[in-house]
Tab-separated table of N, CA and C in Angstrom:
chain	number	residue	atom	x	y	z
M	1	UNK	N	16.506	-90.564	85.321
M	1	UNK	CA	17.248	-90.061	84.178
M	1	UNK	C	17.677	-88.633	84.443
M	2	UNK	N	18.910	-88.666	84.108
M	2	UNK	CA	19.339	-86.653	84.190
M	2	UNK	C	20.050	-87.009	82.858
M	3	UNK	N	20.965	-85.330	82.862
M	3	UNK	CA	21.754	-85.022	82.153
M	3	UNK	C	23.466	-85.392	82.760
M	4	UNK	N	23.855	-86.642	82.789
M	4	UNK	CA	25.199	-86.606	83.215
M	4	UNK	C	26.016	-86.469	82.083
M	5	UNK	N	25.583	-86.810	80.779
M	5	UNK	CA	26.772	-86.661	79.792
M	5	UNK	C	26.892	-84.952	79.641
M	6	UNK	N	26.346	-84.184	80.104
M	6	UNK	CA	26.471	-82.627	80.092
M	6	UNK	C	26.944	-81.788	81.208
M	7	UNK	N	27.339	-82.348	82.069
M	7	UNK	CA	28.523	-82.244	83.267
M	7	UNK	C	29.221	-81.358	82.350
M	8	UNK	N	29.244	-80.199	82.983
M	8	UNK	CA	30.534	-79.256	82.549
M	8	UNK	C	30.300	-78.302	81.021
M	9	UNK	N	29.084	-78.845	81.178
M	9	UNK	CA	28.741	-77.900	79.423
M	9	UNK	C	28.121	-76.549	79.793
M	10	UNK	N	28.901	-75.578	79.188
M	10	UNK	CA	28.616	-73.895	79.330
M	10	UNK	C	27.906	-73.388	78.018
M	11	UNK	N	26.950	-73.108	78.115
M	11	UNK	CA	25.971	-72.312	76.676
M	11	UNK	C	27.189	-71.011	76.803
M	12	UNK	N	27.568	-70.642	75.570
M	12	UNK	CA	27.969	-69.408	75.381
M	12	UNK	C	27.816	-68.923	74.427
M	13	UNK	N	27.761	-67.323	73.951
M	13	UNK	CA	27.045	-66.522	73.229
M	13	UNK	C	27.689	-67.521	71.498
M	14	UNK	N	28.947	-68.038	71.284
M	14	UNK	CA	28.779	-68.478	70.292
M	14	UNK	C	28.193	-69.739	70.033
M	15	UNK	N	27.845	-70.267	70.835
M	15	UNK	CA	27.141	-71.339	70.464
M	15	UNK	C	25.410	-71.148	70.227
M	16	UNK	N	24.782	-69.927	70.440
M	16	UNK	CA	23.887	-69.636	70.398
M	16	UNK	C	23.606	-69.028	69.025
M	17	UNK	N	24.317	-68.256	68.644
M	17	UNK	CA	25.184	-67.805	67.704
M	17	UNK	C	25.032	-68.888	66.158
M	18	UNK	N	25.392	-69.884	66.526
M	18	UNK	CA	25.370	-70.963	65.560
M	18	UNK	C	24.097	-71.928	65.186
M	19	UNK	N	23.501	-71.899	66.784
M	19	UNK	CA	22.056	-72.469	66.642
M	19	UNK	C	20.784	-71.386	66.209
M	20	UNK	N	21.380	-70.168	66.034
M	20	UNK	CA	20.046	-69.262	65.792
M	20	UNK	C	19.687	-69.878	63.889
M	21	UNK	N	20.719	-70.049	62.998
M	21	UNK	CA	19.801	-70.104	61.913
M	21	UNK	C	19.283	-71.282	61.620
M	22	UNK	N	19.570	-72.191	62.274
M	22	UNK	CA	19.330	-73.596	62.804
M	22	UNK	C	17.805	-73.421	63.305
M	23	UNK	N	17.090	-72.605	64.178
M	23	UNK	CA	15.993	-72.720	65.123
M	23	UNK	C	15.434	-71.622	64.114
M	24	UNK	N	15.646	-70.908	63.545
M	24	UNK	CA	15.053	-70.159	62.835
M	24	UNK	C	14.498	-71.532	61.190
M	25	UNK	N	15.152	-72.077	60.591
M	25	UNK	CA	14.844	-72.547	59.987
M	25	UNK	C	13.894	-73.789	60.257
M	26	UNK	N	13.932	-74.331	61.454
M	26	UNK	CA	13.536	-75.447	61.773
M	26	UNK	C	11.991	-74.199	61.941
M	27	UNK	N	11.795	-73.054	62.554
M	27	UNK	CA	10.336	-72.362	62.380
M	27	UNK	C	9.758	-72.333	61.257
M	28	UNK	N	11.054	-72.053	60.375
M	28	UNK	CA	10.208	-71.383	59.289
M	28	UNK	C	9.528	-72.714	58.334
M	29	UNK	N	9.776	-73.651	58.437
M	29	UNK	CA	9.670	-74.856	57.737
M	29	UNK	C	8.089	-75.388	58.344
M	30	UNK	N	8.240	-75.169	59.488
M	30	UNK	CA	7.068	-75.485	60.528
M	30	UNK	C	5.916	-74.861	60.314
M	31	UNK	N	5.997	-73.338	59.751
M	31	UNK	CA	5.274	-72.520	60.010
M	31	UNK	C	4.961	-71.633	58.410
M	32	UNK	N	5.702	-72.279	57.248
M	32	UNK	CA	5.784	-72.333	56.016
M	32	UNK	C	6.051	-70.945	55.542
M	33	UNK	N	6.910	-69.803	56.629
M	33	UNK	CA	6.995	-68.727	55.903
M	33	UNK	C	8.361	-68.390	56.581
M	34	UNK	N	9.133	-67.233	55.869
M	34	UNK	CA	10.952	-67.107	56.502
M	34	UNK	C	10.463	-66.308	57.402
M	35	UNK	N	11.197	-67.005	58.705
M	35	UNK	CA	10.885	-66.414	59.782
M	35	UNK	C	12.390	-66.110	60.363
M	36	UNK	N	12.499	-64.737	61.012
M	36	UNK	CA	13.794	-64.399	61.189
M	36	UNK	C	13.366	-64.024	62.907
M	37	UNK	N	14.413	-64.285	63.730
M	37	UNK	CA	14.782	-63.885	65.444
M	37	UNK	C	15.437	-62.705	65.724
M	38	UNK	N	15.128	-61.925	66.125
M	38	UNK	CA	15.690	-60.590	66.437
M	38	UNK	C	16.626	-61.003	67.702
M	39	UNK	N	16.194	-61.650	68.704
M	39	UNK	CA	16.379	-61.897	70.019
M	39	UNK	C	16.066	-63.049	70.227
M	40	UNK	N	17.317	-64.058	70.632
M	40	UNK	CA	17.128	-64.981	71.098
M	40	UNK	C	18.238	-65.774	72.267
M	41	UNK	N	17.274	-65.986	73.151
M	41	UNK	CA	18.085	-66.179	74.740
M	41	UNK	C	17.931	-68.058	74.613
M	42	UNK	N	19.130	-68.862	74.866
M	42	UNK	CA	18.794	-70.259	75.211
M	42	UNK	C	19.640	-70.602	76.362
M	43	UNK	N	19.362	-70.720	77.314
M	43	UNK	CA	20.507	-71.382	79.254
M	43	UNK	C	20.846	-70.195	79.573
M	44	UNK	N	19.616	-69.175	79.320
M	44	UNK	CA	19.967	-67.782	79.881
M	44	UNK	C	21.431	-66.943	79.029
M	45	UNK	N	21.277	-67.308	78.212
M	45	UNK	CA	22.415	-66.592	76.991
M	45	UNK	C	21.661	-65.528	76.299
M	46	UNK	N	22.044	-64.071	76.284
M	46	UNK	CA	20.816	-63.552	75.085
M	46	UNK	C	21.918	-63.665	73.992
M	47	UNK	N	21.036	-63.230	73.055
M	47	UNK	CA	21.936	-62.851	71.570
M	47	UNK	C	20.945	-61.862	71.006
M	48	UNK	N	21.656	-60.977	70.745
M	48	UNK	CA	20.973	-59.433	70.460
M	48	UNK	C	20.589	-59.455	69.035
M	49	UNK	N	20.425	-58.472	68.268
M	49	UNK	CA	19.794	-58.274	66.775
M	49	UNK	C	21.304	-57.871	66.240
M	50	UNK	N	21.936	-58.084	66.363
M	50	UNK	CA	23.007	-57.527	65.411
M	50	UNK	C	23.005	-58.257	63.844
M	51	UNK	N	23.003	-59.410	64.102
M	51	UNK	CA	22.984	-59.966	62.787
M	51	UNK	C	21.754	-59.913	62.085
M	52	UNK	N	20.756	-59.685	62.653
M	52	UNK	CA	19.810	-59.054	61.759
M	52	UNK	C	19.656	-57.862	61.224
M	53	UNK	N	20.251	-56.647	62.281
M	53	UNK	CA	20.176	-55.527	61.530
M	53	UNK	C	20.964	-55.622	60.621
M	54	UNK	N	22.456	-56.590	60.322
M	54	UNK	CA	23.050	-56.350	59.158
M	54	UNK	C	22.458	-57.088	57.934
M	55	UNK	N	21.456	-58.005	58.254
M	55	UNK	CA	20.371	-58.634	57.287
M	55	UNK	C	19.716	-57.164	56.808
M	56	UNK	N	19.004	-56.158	57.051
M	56	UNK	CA	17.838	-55.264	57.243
M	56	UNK	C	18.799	-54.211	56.442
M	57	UNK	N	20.130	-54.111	56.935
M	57	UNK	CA	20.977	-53.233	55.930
M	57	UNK	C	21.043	-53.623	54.632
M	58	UNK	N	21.598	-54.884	54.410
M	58	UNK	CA	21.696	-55.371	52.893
M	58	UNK	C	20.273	-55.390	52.148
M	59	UNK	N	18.956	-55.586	52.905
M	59	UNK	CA	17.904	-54.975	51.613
M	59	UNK	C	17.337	-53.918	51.817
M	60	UNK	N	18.028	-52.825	51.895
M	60	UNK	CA	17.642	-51.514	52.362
M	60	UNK	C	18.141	-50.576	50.779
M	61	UNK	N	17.097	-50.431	50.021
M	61	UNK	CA	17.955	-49.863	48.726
M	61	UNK	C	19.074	-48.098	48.748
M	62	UNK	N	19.831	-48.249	48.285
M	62	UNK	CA	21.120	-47.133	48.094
M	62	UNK	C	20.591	-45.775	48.025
């Protein structure tokens, strides 16, 4: 068994992008508390904290 139906498939930063609140939720459900990813690398892709620090901005009071 391999992977032949994945011939030609490239991880790229948006697709990582799309699976982070996806893998974040599938934790937090697992693990019964909101669990958020600062950093998360999948086929050697990172994806940095940006979208969290703009999470960390919005409950940051005025």
């Amino acid at each position: 068994m391999g992977f032949e139906g994945f011939e030609g498939f490239e991880m790229t930063e948006e697709k990582v992008r799309k699976l982070k609140p996806i893998v974040e939720k599938i934790l937090s459900r697992k693990h019964g508390r909101d669990i958020k990813l600062y950093n998360l690398t999948i086929c050697g892709v990172p994806l940095g904290d940006e979208s969290s620090n703009e999470d960390q901005q919005n409950r940051q009071p005025n």
